[in-house]
Short mmCIF file of C-alpha atoms and ligand atoms in Angstrom, two decimals:
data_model
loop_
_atom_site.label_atom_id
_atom_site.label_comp_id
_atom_site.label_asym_id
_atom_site.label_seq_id
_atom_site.Cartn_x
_atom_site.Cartn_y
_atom_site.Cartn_z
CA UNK A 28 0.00 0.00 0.00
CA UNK A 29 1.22 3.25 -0.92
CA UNK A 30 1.73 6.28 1.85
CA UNK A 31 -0.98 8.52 2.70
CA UNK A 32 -0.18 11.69 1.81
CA UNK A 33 -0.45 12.86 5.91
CA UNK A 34 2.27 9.98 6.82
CA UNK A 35 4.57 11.63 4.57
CA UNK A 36 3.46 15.02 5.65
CA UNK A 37 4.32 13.65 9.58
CA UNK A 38 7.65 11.86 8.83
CA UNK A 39 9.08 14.99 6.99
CA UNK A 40 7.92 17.53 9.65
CA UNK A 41 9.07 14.97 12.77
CA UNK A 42 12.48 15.40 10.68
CA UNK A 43 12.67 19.07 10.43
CA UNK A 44 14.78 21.13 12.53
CA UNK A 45 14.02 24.71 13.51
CA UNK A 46 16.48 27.72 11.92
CA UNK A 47 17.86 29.78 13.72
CA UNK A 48 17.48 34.10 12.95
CA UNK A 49 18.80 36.79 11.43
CA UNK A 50 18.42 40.17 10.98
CA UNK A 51 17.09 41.71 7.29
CA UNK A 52 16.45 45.17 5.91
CA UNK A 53 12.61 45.27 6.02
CA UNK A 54 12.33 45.40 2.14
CA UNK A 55 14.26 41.88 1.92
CA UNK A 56 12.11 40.07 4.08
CA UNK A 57 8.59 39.59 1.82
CA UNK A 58 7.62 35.66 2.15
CA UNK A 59 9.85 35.16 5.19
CA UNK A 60 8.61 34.39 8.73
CA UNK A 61 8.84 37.11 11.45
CA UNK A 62 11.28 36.14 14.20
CA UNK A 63 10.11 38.34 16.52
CA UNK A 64 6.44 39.98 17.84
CA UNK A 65 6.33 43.64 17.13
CA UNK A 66 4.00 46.44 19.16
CA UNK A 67 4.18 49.75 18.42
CA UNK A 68 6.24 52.47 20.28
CA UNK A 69 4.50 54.99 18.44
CA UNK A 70 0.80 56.45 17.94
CA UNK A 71 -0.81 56.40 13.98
CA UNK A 72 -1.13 58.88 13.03
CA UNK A 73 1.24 60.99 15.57
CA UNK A 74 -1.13 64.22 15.56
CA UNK A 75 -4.20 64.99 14.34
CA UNK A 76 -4.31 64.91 10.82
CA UNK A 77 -6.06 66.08 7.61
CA UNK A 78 -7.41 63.57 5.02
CA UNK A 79 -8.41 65.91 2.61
CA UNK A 80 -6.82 69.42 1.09
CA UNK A 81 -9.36 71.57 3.04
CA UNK A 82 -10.38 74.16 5.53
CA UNK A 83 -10.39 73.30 9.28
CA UNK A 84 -13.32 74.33 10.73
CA UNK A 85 -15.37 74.42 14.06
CA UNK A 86 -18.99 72.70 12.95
CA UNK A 87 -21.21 75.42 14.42
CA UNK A 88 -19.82 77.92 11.74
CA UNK A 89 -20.89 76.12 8.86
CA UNK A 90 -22.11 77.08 6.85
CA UNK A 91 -20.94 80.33 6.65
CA UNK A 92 -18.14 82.82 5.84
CA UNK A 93 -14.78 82.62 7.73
CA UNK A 94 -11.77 84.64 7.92
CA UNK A 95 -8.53 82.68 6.48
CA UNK A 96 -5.62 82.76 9.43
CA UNK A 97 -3.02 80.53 8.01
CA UNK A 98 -2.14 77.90 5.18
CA UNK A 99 -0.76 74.74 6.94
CA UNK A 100 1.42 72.53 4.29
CA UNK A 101 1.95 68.79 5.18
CA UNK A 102 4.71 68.43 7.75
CA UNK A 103 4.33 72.00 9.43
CA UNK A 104 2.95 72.54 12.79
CA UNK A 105 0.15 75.28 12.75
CA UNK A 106 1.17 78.50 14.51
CA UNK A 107 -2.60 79.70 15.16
CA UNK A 108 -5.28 78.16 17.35
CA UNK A 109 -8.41 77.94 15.29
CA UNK A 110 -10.93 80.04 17.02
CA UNK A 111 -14.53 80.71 15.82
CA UNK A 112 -15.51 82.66 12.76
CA UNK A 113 -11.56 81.40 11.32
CA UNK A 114 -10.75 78.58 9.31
CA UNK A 115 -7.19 77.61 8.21
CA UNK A 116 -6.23 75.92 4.88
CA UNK A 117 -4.73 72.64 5.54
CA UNK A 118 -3.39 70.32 3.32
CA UNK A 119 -3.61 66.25 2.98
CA UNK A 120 -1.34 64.96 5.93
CA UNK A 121 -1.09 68.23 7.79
CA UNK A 122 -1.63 68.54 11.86
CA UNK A 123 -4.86 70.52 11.77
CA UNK A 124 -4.53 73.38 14.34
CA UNK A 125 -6.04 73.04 17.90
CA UNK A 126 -9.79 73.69 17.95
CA UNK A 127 -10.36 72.15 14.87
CA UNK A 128 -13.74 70.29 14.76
CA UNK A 129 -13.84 68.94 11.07
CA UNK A 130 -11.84 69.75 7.61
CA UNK A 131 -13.91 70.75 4.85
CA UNK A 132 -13.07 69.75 1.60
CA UNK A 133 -11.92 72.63 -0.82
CA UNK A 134 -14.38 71.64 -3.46
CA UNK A 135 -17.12 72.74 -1.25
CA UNK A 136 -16.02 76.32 -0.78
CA UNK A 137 -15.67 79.58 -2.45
CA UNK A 138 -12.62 80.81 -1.64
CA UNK A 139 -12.18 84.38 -1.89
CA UNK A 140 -8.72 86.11 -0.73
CA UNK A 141 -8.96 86.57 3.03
CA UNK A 142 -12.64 84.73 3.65
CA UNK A 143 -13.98 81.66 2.72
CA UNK A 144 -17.35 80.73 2.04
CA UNK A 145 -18.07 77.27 3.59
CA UNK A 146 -20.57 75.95 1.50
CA UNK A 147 -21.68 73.00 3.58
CA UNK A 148 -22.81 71.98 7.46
CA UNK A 149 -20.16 70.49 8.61
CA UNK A 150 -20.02 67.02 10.67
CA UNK A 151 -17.81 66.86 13.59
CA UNK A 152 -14.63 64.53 12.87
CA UNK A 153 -14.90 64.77 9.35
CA UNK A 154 -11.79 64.60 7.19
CA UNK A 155 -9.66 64.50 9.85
CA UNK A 156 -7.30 61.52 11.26
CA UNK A 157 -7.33 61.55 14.67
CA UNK A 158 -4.17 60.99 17.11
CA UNK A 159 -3.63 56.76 17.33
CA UNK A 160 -6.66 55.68 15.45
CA UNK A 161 -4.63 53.44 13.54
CA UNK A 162 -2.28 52.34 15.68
CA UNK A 163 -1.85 52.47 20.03
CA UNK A 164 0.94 52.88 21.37
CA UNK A 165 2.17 49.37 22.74
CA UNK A 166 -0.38 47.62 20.76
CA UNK A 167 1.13 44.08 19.22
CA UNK A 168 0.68 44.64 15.48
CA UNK A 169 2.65 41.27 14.18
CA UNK A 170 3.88 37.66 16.21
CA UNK A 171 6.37 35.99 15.62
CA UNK A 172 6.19 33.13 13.24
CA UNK A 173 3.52 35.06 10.86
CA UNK A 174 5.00 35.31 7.17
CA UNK A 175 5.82 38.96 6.14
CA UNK A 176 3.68 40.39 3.28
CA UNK A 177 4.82 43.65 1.26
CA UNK A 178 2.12 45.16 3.44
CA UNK A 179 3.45 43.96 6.65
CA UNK A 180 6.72 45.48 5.21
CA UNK A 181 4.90 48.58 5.12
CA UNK A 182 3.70 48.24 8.54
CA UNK A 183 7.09 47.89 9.75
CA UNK A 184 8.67 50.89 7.52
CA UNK A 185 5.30 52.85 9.40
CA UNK A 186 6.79 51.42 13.00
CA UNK A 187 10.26 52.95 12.47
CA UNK A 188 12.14 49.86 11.74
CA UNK A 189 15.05 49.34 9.17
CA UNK A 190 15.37 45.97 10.14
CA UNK A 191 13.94 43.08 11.14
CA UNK A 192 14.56 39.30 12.60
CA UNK A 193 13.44 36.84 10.60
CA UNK A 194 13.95 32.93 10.76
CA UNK A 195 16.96 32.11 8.46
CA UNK A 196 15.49 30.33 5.45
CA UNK A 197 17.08 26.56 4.45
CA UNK A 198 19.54 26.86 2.15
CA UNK A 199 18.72 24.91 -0.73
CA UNK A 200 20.53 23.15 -3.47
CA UNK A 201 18.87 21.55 -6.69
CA UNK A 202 20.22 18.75 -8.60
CA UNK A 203 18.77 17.94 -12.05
CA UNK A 204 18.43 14.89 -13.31
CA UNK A 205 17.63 13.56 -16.89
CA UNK A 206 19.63 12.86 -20.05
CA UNK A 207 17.28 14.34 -22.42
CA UNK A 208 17.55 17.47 -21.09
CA UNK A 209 18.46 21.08 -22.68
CA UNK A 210 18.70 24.22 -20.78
CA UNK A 211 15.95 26.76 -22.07
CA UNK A 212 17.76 29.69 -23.77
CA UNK A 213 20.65 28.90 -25.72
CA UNK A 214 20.59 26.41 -28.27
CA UNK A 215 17.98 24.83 -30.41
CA UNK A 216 16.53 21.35 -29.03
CA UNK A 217 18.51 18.61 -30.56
CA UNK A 218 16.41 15.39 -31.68
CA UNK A 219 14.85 13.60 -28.64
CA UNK A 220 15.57 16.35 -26.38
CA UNK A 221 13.31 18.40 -23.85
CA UNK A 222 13.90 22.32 -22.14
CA UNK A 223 14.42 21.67 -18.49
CA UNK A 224 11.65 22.99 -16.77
CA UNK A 225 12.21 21.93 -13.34
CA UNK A 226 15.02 23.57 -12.50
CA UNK A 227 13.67 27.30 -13.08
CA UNK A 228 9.90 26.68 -11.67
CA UNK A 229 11.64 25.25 -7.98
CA UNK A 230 13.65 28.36 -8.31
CA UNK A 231 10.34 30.47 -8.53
CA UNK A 232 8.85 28.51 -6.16
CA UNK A 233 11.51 29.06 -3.41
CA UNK A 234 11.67 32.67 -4.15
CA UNK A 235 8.15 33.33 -3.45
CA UNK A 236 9.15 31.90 0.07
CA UNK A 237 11.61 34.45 0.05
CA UNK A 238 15.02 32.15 -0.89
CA UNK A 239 17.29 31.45 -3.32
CA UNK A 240 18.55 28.09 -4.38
CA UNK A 241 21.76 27.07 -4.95
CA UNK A 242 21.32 25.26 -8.43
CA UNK A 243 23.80 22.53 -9.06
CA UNK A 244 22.86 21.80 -12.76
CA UNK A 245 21.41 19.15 -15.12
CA UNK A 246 23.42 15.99 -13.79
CA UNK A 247 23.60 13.01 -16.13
CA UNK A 248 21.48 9.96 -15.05
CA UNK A 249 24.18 7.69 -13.45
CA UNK A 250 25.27 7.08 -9.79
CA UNK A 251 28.48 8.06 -10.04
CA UNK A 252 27.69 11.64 -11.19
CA UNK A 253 24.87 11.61 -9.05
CA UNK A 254 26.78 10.58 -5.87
CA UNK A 255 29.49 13.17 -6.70
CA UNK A 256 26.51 15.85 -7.40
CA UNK A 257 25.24 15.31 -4.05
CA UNK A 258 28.29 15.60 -2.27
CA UNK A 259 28.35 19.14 -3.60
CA UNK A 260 24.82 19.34 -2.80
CA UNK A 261 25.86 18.63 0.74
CA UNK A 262 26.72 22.00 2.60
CA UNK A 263 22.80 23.11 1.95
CA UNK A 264 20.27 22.23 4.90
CA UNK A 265 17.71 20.48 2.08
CA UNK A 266 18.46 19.20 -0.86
CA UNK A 267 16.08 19.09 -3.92
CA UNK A 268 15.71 16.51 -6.98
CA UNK A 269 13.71 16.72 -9.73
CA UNK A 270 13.53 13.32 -12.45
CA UNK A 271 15.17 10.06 -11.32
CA UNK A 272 13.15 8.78 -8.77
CA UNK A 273 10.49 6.16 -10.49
CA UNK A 274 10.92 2.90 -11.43
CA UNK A 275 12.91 3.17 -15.01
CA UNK A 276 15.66 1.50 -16.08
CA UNK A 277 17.61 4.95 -15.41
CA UNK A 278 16.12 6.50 -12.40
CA UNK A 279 19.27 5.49 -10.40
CA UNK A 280 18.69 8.62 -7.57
CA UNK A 281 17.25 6.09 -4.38
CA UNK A 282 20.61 3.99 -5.23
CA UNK A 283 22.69 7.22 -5.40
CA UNK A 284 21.35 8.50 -1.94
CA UNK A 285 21.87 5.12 -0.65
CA UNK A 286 25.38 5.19 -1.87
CA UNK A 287 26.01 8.79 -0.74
CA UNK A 288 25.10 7.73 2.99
CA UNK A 289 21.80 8.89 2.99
CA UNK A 290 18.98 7.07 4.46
CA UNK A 291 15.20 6.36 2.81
CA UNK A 292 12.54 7.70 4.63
CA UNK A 293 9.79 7.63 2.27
CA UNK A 294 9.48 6.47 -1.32
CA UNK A 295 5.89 6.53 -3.22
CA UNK A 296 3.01 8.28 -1.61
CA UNK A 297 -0.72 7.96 -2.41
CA UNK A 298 -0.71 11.31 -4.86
CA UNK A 299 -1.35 11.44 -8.35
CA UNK A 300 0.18 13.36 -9.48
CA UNK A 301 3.66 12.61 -8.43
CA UNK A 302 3.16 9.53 -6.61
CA UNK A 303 7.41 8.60 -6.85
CA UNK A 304 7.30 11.28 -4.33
CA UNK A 305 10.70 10.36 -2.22
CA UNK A 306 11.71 11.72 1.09
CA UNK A 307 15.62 11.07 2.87
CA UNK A 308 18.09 12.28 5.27
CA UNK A 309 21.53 12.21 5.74
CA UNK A 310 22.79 13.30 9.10
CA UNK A 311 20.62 16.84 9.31
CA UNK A 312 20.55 17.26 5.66
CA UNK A 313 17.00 16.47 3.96
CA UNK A 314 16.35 15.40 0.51
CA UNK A 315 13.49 15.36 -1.10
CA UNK A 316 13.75 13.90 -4.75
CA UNK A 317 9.75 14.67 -7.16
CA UNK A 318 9.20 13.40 -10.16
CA UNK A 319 10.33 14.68 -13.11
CA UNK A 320 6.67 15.40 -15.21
CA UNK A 321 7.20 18.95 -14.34
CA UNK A 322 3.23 19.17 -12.73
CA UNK A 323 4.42 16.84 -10.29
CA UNK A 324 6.96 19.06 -9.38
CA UNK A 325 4.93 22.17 -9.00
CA UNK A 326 2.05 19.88 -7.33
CA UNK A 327 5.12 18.26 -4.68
CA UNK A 328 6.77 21.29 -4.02
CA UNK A 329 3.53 23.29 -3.05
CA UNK A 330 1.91 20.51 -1.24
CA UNK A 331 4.86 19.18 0.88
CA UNK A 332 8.22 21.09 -0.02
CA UNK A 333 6.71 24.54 1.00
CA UNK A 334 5.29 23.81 4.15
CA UNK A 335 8.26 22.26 5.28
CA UNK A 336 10.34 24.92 4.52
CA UNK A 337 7.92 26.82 6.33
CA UNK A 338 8.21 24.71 9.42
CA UNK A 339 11.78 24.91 9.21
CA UNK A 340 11.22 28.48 9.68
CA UNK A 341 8.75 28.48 12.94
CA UNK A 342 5.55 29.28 10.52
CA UNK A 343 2.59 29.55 12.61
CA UNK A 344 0.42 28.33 9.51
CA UNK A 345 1.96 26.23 6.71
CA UNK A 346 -0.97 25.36 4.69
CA UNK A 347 -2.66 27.05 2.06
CA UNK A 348 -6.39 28.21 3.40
CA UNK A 349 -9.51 26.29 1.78
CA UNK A 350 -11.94 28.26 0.07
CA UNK A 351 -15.40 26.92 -0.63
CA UNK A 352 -16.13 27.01 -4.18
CA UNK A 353 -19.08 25.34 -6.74
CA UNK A 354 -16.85 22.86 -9.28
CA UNK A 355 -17.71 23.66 -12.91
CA UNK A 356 -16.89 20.74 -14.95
CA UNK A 357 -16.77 16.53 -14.94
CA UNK A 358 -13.90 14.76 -12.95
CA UNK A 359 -13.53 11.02 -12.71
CA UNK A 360 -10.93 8.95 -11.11
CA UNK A 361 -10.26 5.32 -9.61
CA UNK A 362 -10.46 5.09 -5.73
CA UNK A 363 -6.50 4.65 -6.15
CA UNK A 364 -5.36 7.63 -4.53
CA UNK A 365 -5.68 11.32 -3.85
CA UNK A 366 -5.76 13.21 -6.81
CA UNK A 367 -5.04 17.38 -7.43
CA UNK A 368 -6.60 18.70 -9.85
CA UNK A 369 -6.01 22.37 -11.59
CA UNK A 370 -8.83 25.06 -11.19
CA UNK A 371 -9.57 28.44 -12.32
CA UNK A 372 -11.64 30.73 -9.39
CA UNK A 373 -14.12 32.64 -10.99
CA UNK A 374 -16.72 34.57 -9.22
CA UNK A 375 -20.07 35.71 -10.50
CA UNK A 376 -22.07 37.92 -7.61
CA UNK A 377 -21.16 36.24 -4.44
CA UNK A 378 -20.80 32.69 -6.16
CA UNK A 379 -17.27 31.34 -6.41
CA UNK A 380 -17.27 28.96 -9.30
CA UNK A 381 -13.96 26.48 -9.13
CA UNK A 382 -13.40 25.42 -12.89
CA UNK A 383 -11.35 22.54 -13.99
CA UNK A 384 -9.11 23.00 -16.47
CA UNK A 385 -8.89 19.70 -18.74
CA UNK A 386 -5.31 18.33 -18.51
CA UNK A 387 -3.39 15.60 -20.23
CA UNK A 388 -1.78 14.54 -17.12
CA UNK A 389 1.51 15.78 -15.56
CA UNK A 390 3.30 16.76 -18.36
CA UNK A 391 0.55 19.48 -19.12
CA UNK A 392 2.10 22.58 -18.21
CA UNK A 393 -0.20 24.96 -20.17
CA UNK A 394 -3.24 23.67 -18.61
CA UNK A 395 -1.70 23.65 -15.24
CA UNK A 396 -0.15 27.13 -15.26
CA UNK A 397 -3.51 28.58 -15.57
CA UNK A 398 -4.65 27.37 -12.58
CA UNK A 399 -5.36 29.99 -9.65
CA UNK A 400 -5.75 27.28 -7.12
CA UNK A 401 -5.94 23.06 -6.58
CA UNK A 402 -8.96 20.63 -5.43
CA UNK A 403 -7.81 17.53 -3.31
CA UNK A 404 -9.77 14.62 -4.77
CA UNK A 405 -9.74 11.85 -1.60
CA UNK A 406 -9.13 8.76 -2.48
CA UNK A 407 -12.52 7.21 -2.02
CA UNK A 408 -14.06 9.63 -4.33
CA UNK A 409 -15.44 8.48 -7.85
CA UNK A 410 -16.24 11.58 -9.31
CA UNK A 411 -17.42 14.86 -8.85
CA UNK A 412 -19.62 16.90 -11.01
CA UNK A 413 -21.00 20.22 -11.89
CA UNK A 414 -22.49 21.92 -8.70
CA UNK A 415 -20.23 20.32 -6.12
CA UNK A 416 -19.18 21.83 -3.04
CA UNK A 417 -15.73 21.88 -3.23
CA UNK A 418 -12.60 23.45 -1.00
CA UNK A 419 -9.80 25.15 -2.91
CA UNK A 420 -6.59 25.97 -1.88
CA UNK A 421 -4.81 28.71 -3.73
CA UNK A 422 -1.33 28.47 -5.47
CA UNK A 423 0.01 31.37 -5.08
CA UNK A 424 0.88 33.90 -2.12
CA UNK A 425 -0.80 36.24 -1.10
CA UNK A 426 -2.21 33.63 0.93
CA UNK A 427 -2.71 32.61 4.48
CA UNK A 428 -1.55 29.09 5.93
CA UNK A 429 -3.57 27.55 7.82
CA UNK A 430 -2.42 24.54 9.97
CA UNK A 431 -4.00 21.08 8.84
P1 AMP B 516 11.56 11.09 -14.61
O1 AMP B 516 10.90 11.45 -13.31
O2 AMP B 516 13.01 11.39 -14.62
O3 AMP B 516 11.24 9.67 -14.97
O4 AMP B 516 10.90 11.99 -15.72
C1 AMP B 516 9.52 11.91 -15.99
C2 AMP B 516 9.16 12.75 -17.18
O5 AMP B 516 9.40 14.12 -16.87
C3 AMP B 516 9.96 12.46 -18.43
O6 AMP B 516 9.10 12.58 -19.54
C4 AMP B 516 11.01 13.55 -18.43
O7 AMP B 516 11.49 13.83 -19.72
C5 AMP B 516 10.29 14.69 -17.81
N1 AMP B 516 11.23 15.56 -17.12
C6 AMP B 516 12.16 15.15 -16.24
N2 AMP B 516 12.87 16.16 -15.75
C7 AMP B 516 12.37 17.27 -16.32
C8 AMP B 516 12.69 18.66 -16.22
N3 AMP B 516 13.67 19.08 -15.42
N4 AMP B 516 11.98 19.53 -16.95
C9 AMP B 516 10.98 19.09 -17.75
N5 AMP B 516 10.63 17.81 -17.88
C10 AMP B 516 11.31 16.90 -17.19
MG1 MG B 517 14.56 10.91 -15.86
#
C-alpha cells in the first residue's frame, strides 16, 4: 500500500529542525517568517491629521463665511489656534490646528482672498485623522512566526524599523536529473531532447518563500555523477531533486542516496500526481527527490516542499487556506489515490465557481499554469460533477496558511 499523503506530511515535519534568525532590511524580508512579535512604540497617526486638502473648521460655523488665518502645508505645525468665525487651509497629511472640529473639503467652498465661504454643514470629525486611530501605542501589530507580506513590510517601515529578525530560510541546493535534457535559452533542441523545466519553476517557487537556491545543474542519469553531485549538494540544509526517482531502467537517484550515505525515509506516496514522491536524510541534511513530469513538481513542491520549509522556519500556519467554491466541470478517477486537480476561481455575484481545467496529465504545463488554485480529490471519491461543493486551496501567495 502506498503512503498517505499525511504519513509523509508527519515523517518529513518529525524530521525538520528549527532555523535559527537573522536580521534583514525590512524590504528583503517579503515571504519570510517574522522572528520576533512587534508592538508599536509609536501612535498612527502621531497628531491629528487632515485627510483631505481643506479648511479646518469648528462645525457650528458652517455654513458660513470665515476669515482665512493661516495655510498649513503637510509636515508644518500650525502656529494659530483655530478660534470661531476662522478657518485655516490645511493640506492632505497636515496637523490641523487646535480647535479644529472637522476639515472641509476645498471643493465645497468659495474661496475668496482673506474669507472663505463654507458651503456646507459640517459634521464633527470629518476629514480628519485623529491621534492613534490606527495604531496604540504598545499595541502588538505582528507575532512571531507570521509570514511577512509587502504590506506587513509597510507596517514595519510605518513602525520605524530598518530591520527586522526573521527565521533564516534553508539553504537549498537543486540537482537535475535527466539525459534528455536542454537548458531553455541557448541552443535549439537537438532530436529527442526536452527544455528543463524543473530547475527554473523550484527556483520560482523558493523565491516566493523568500530564498534562493543554490542550483547545481542538469546531472547526467548515473550514480556516479549523481553521488558526486550530491556531495556538492551537501553544505545546503535540504536538498532538492527533480527526475530520477520512479521505477525506469535509469532512475538510479534512491541507489545514489543510498550510496552517498543517505537514508530512505519515504518512497511513493498515495498522490497522483507525483506519486514517486521520495523523502531522505543524511545526518541533518533532507532530501526530497519529485518526479520529473514537471506538474508533479509544482504539485510536490507546493503541497509538501513549501510547508516544510515553512516549518523549518517556525511558521505559525503552513498550509494554504480552503476556500469553498461550486466545481464547474466533470472529474472522474479510480479510488487509487488522492488526486489534485487544476482550477480556475471565478466569481459571478457572491458565487465562487472552481473550474477545472482539462489536462493531459503531468506533463501538461499549459493547462496547469492557468490554474489559480488546486482541489484535493480523496481517495474514495469516484467523481465529482457540476455543482459540487468543493474546498480550494490557492497556489500562489498572497495567501494565508492555515495549519491542517
Ligand atoms: P523522470 O521522473 O526522470 O522519470 O521523468 C519523468 C518525465 O518528466 C519524463 O518525460 C522527463 O522527460 C520529464 N522531465 C524530467 N525532468 C524534467 C525537467 N527538469 N523539466 C521538464 N521535464 C522533465
Ligand atoms: Mg529521468
Amino acid at each position: 500500500m502506498l503512503l498517505p499523503i499525511s504519513d509523509a506530511i508527519n515523517l518529513i515535519f518529525s524530521n525538520v529542525k528549527e532555523a535559527g534568525e537573522e536580521e534583514l532590511l525590512i524590504e528583503e524580508t517579503s515571504g519570510r517568517v517574522i522572528a520576533e512579535d512587534v508592538e508599536s512604540k509609536i501612535e498612527m497617526p502621531p497628531f491629528n491629521k487632515s485627510a483631505m486638502d481643506g479648511y479646518a473648521v469648528k462645525t457650528s460655523d458652517t455654513p458660513g463665511k470665515l476669515m482665512l488665518t493661516e495655510v498649513v502645508p503637510a509636515g508644518i505645525i500650525p502656529e494659530k489656534k483655530l478660534n470661531k468665525g476662522e478657518t485655516t487651509l490645511v493640506m492632505t497629511g497636515a496637523p490641523v490646528p487646535e480647535g479644529t472640529e472637522a476639515v472641509v473639503m476645498r471643493e465645497q467652498t468659495i474661496e475668496g482672498r482673506d474669507y472663505i465661504e463654507i458651503q456646507k454643514k459640517a459634521i464633527k470629525g470629518e476629514n480628519i485623522a485623529f491621534k492613534g486611530e490606527d495604531i496604540k501605542k504598545g499595541e502588538r501589530l505582528l507575532e512571531k512566526g507570521e509570514i511577512i507580506t509587502p504590506g506587513k513590510v509597510s507596517l514595519l517601515a510605518t513602525l520605524g524599523y530598518r530591520r527586522v529578525k526573521v527565521k533564516k530560510i534553508p539553504e537549498a541546493s537543486l540537482i537535475v536529473t535527466g539525459n534528455e535534457l536542454c537548458e531553455p535559452g541557448s541552443i535549439e533542441l537537438p532530436r529527442g531532447f526536452i527544455y528543463n523545466s524543473n530547475a527554473y519553476s523550484l527556483m520560482a517557487q523558493y523565491k516566493e518563500l523568500g530564498g534562493k537556491i543554490n542550483y547545481i545543474g542538469i546531472i547526467e542519469d548515473n550514480i556516479e555523477n549523481l553521488v558526486d553531485s550530491l556531495s556538492k549538494a551537501e553544505k545546503a540544509n535540504i536538498i532538492l531533486i527533480s527526475g530520477g526517482v520512479s521505477k525506469g531502467d535509469y532512475d538510479y537517484v534512491e541507489e545514489s542516496i543510498k550510496q552517498w550515505g543517505g537514508k530512505i525515509i519515504f518512497h511513493y506516496v498515495a498522490i497522483k500526481p507525483g506519486k514517486p514522491f521520495l523523502f531522505a536524510k543524511k545526518k541533518d541534511v533532507l532530501v526530497f527527490g519529485m518526479p520529473g513530469n514537471p506538474v508533479s513538481t509544482l504539485v510536490i513542491f507546493w503541497k509538501f516542499i513549501g510547508p516544510a520549509v515553512l516549518k523549518m522556519q517556525g511558521a505559525k500556519e503552513l498550509f494554504p487556506e480552503k476556500i469553498p467554491a461550486f466545481f464547474k466541470g466533470n472529474y472522474s478517477k479510480k479510488k487509487d489515490r488522492p488526486h489534485y486537480i487544476g482550477v480556475k476561481l471565478i466569481k459571478s455575484g457572491n458565487i465562487l465557481t472552481a473550474e477545472y481545467i482539462p489536462s493531459h496529465g503531468s506533463a501538461d504545463v499549459p493547462s496547469f499554469c492557468m490554474a489559480d488554485g488546486i482541489i484535493e480529490i480523496p481517495q474514495e471519491i469516484k467523481a465529482i460533477k457540476d455543482g459540487d461543493l468543493v474546498e480550494v486551496r490557492l497556489i500562489h501567495p498572497p495567501f494565508r496558511y492555515y495549519e491542517r
